[in-house]
Tab-separated table of C-alpha atoms in Angstrom:
chain	number	residue	atom	x	y	z
A	1	MET	CA	-6.811	-30.584	7.223
A	2	THR	CA	-6.039	-29.749	3.577
A	3	ARG	CA	-2.534	-28.633	2.546
A	4	LEU	CA	-3.913	-25.160	1.667
A	5	ALA	CA	-5.646	-24.711	5.131
A	6	ALA	CA	-2.424	-26.316	6.698
A	7	LEU	CA	-0.202	-23.250	4.914
A	8	TYR	CA	-2.524	-20.914	5.896
A	9	GLN	CA	-2.766	-21.474	9.500
A	10	HIS	CA	1.139	-21.365	9.633
A	11	VAL	CA	1.905	-18.517	7.706
A	12	VAL	CA	-0.972	-16.435	9.485
A	13	ILE	CA	0.378	-17.617	12.884
A	14	ASP	CA	4.288	-16.819	11.616
A	15	HIS	CA	3.487	-13.545	10.307
A	16	ASN	CA	1.327	-12.693	13.317
A	17	ARG	CA	3.757	-13.372	15.767
A	18	SER	CA	6.875	-12.101	14.227
A	19	PRO	CA	5.545	-9.347	11.755
A	20	ARG	CA	8.089	-8.314	9.155
A	21	ASN	CA	8.610	-4.651	8.520
A	22	TYR	CA	6.346	-3.793	11.606
A	23	ARG	CA	7.960	-0.260	11.978
A	24	PRO	CA	7.489	3.228	10.600
A	25	VAL	CA	9.663	4.250	7.466
A	26	ASN	CA	11.553	7.594	8.064
A	27	PRO	CA	11.680	9.462	5.567
A	28	HIS	CA	8.878	8.370	3.499
A	29	SER	CA	7.443	9.383	0.112
A	30	HIS	CA	4.011	7.577	0.754
A	31	HIS	CA	1.832	7.061	3.618
A	32	ALA	CA	-1.928	5.836	4.005
A	33	VAL	CA	-4.028	4.126	6.613
A	34	GLY	CA	-6.597	1.219	6.406
A	35	TYR	CA	-9.193	1.013	8.781
A	36	ASN	CA	-12.302	-0.757	9.331
A	37	PRO	CA	-14.323	0.506	11.755
A	38	LEU	CA	-16.689	-2.327	12.107
A	39	CYS	CA	-13.736	-4.371	14.052
A	40	GLY	CA	-11.289	-1.558	14.726
A	41	ASP	CA	-8.417	-3.170	12.652
A	42	ARG	CA	-6.037	-0.134	11.539
A	43	VAL	CA	-3.102	-0.926	9.493
A	44	GLU	CA	-0.412	2.317	8.890
A	45	LEU	CA	1.417	1.896	5.636
A	46	PHE	CA	4.693	3.549	4.788
A	47	LEU	CA	6.767	3.445	1.786
A	48	ASP	CA	9.722	5.315	0.727
A	49	VAL	CA	9.472	5.157	-3.050
A	50	TYR	CA	12.396	6.441	-5.277
A	51	GLU	CA	12.837	6.464	-9.193
A	52	GLY	CA	9.831	4.078	-9.062
A	53	ILE	CA	11.275	1.524	-6.791
A	54	ILE	CA	9.795	0.734	-3.327
A	55	ARG	CA	13.396	1.335	-1.254
A	56	ASP	CA	11.720	0.552	2.103
A	57	ILE	CA	8.176	-0.383	3.392
A	58	GLY	CA	7.108	-0.825	6.799
A	59	PHE	CA	3.446	-0.549	8.778
A	60	GLN	CA	2.263	-0.232	12.172
A	61	GLY	CA	-1.338	-0.445	13.603
A	62	GLU	CA	-3.684	-2.596	15.627
A	63	SER	CA	-5.322	-5.396	13.898
A	64	CYS	CA	-6.486	-9.104	14.334
A	65	ALA	CA	-3.851	-12.025	13.018
A	66	ILE	CA	-5.255	-11.881	9.838
A	67	ALA	CA	-4.682	-8.068	8.901
A	68	THR	CA	-1.162	-8.297	10.468
A	69	ALA	CA	-0.147	-11.611	8.353
A	70	SER	CA	-1.151	-9.716	5.561
A	71	ALA	CA	0.377	-6.691	6.200
A	72	SER	CA	3.432	-8.336	6.997
A	73	LEU	CA	3.526	-10.660	3.725
A	74	LEU	CA	2.555	-7.122	1.764
A	75	THR	CA	5.786	-5.257	2.866
A	76	ALA	CA	8.132	-8.848	2.506
A	77	THR	CA	6.900	-9.164	-0.973
A	78	LEU	CA	7.231	-5.463	-2.086
A	79	MET	CA	10.131	-4.534	-0.717
A	80	GLY	CA	12.437	-3.625	-3.489
A	81	ARG	CA	10.101	-3.963	-6.389
A	82	ARG	CA	9.168	-1.309	-8.754
A	83	VAL	CA	5.633	0.511	-8.333
A	84	ASP	CA	3.967	-1.139	-11.255
A	85	GLU	CA	5.058	-4.592	-10.202
A	86	ALA	CA	3.267	-3.933	-6.827
A	87	ARG	CA	0.270	-2.407	-8.529
A	88	SER	CA	0.697	-5.859	-10.636
A	89	ILE	CA	0.651	-8.417	-7.540
A	90	ALA	CA	-1.979	-6.210	-5.782
A	91	ARG	CA	-4.410	-6.717	-8.904
A	92	ARG	CA	-3.682	-10.435	-8.950
A	93	PHE	CA	-3.872	-10.819	-4.870
A	94	ASN	CA	-7.207	-9.177	-5.075
A	95	ALA	CA	-8.654	-11.006	-8.248
A	96	GLU	CA	-7.416	-14.436	-6.431
A	97	LEU	CA	-9.280	-13.379	-3.512
A	98	GLU	CA	-12.309	-12.845	-5.305
A	99	GLY	CA	-12.292	-15.759	-7.171
A	100	THR	CA	-11.999	-13.702	-10.306
A	101	GLU	CA	-9.602	-14.700	-13.497
A	102	PRO	CA	-6.332	-12.882	-12.453
A	103	PRO	CA	-4.865	-10.231	-14.843
A	104	ALA	CA	-2.722	-11.917	-17.515
A	105	GLY	CA	1.026	-11.744	-17.248
A	106	VAL	CA	1.382	-11.062	-13.349
A	107	GLU	CA	3.474	-13.501	-11.534
A	108	GLY	CA	2.488	-16.282	-9.098
A	109	LEU	CA	1.831	-14.637	-5.792
A	110	GLY	CA	4.356	-16.963	-3.785
A	111	GLU	CA	3.634	-17.177	0.017
A	112	LEU	CA	0.915	-14.773	-0.358
A	113	GLU	CA	-1.118	-17.923	-1.894
A	114	ALA	CA	-1.467	-19.281	1.575
A	115	LEU	CA	-4.160	-16.393	2.391
A	116	LEU	CA	-6.138	-17.161	-0.440
A	117	ALA	CA	-7.617	-19.768	2.106
A	118	VAL	CA	-9.282	-16.864	3.661
A	119	ARG	CA	-11.839	-17.159	1.177
A	120	ASN	CA	-13.334	-20.100	2.894
A	121	PHE	CA	-14.360	-17.372	5.589
A	122	PRO	CA	-15.932	-14.861	3.592
A	123	GLY	CA	-16.176	-12.321	6.765
A	124	ARG	CA	-12.362	-12.228	7.144
A	125	GLU	CA	-11.962	-10.974	3.732
A	126	LYS	CA	-11.751	-7.688	4.631
A	127	CYS	CA	-9.335	-8.169	7.235
A	128	ALA	CA	-7.060	-9.950	3.993
A	129	ARG	CA	-7.335	-6.722	2.141
A	130	LEU	CA	-6.910	-4.037	4.703
A	131	ALA	CA	-3.313	-3.388	4.093
A	132	TRP	CA	-3.932	-3.850	0.265
A	133	ARG	CA	-6.053	-1.121	0.290
A	134	ALA	CA	-3.813	1.357	2.313
A	135	LEU	CA	-1.443	0.308	-0.588
A	136	GLU	CA	-3.614	1.585	-3.035
A	137	ALA	CA	-4.413	4.520	-1.153
A	138	ALA	CA	-1.007	5.168	-0.650
A	139	LEU	CA	0.436	4.848	-4.182
A	140	GLY	CA	-2.996	6.910	-5.245
A	141	GLY	CA	-1.858	9.594	-3.284
A	142	GLU	CA	-4.694	9.439	-0.750
A	143	ALA	CA	-4.119	10.271	2.660
A	144	ALA	CA	-6.180	8.203	4.570
A	145	LEU	CA	-8.429	5.086	3.653
A	146	ALA	CA	-11.933	3.967	5.477
A	147	VAL	CA	-12.131	0.278	3.594
A	148	THR	CA	-15.715	-0.644	5.145
A	149	THR	CA	-18.472	0.212	2.423
A	150	GLU	CA	-22.094	0.314	2.695
A	151	ALA	CA	-22.369	-2.757	1.141
A	152	GLU	CA	-19.724	-4.520	3.561
A	153	ARG	CA	-21.738	-3.435	6.692
A	154	SER	CA	-24.919	-4.720	5.211
A	155	GLY	CA	-23.101	-8.126	4.496
A	156	SER	CA	-23.316	-7.947	0.890
A	157	GLY	CA	-19.898	-6.872	0.178
């Protein structure tokens, strides 16, 4: 087993068994639901943003180990950060997951890098992205988000 695969397995197991910030945030200023109708994964994300800072962030839902671990890592990584930083980290995470050039000037991903091993399992990438898509929807003011597109249903996404 490669070092990245071992780290991935450890991080996913740890964050799935003991998810960080697994709770609703009340009051919250931003909220969205990530849902994958193909597998039934559902992640509900809550953020309390004040003066551009994520003061509190949490999630709930029913999802596979990868989606739960990704949501847990997202909340642990973004707690206390500025919204613009959160968006930059999300862009970097998505670029790295897609294997494209990450945006310039964005810091490394830290523990999130362990999730990049999911690239070896293309069918599971949408699991790792679920909470991140909910984050995009929440920060964009959308109330809900279905993450599975026609391209993903046909296997070309």
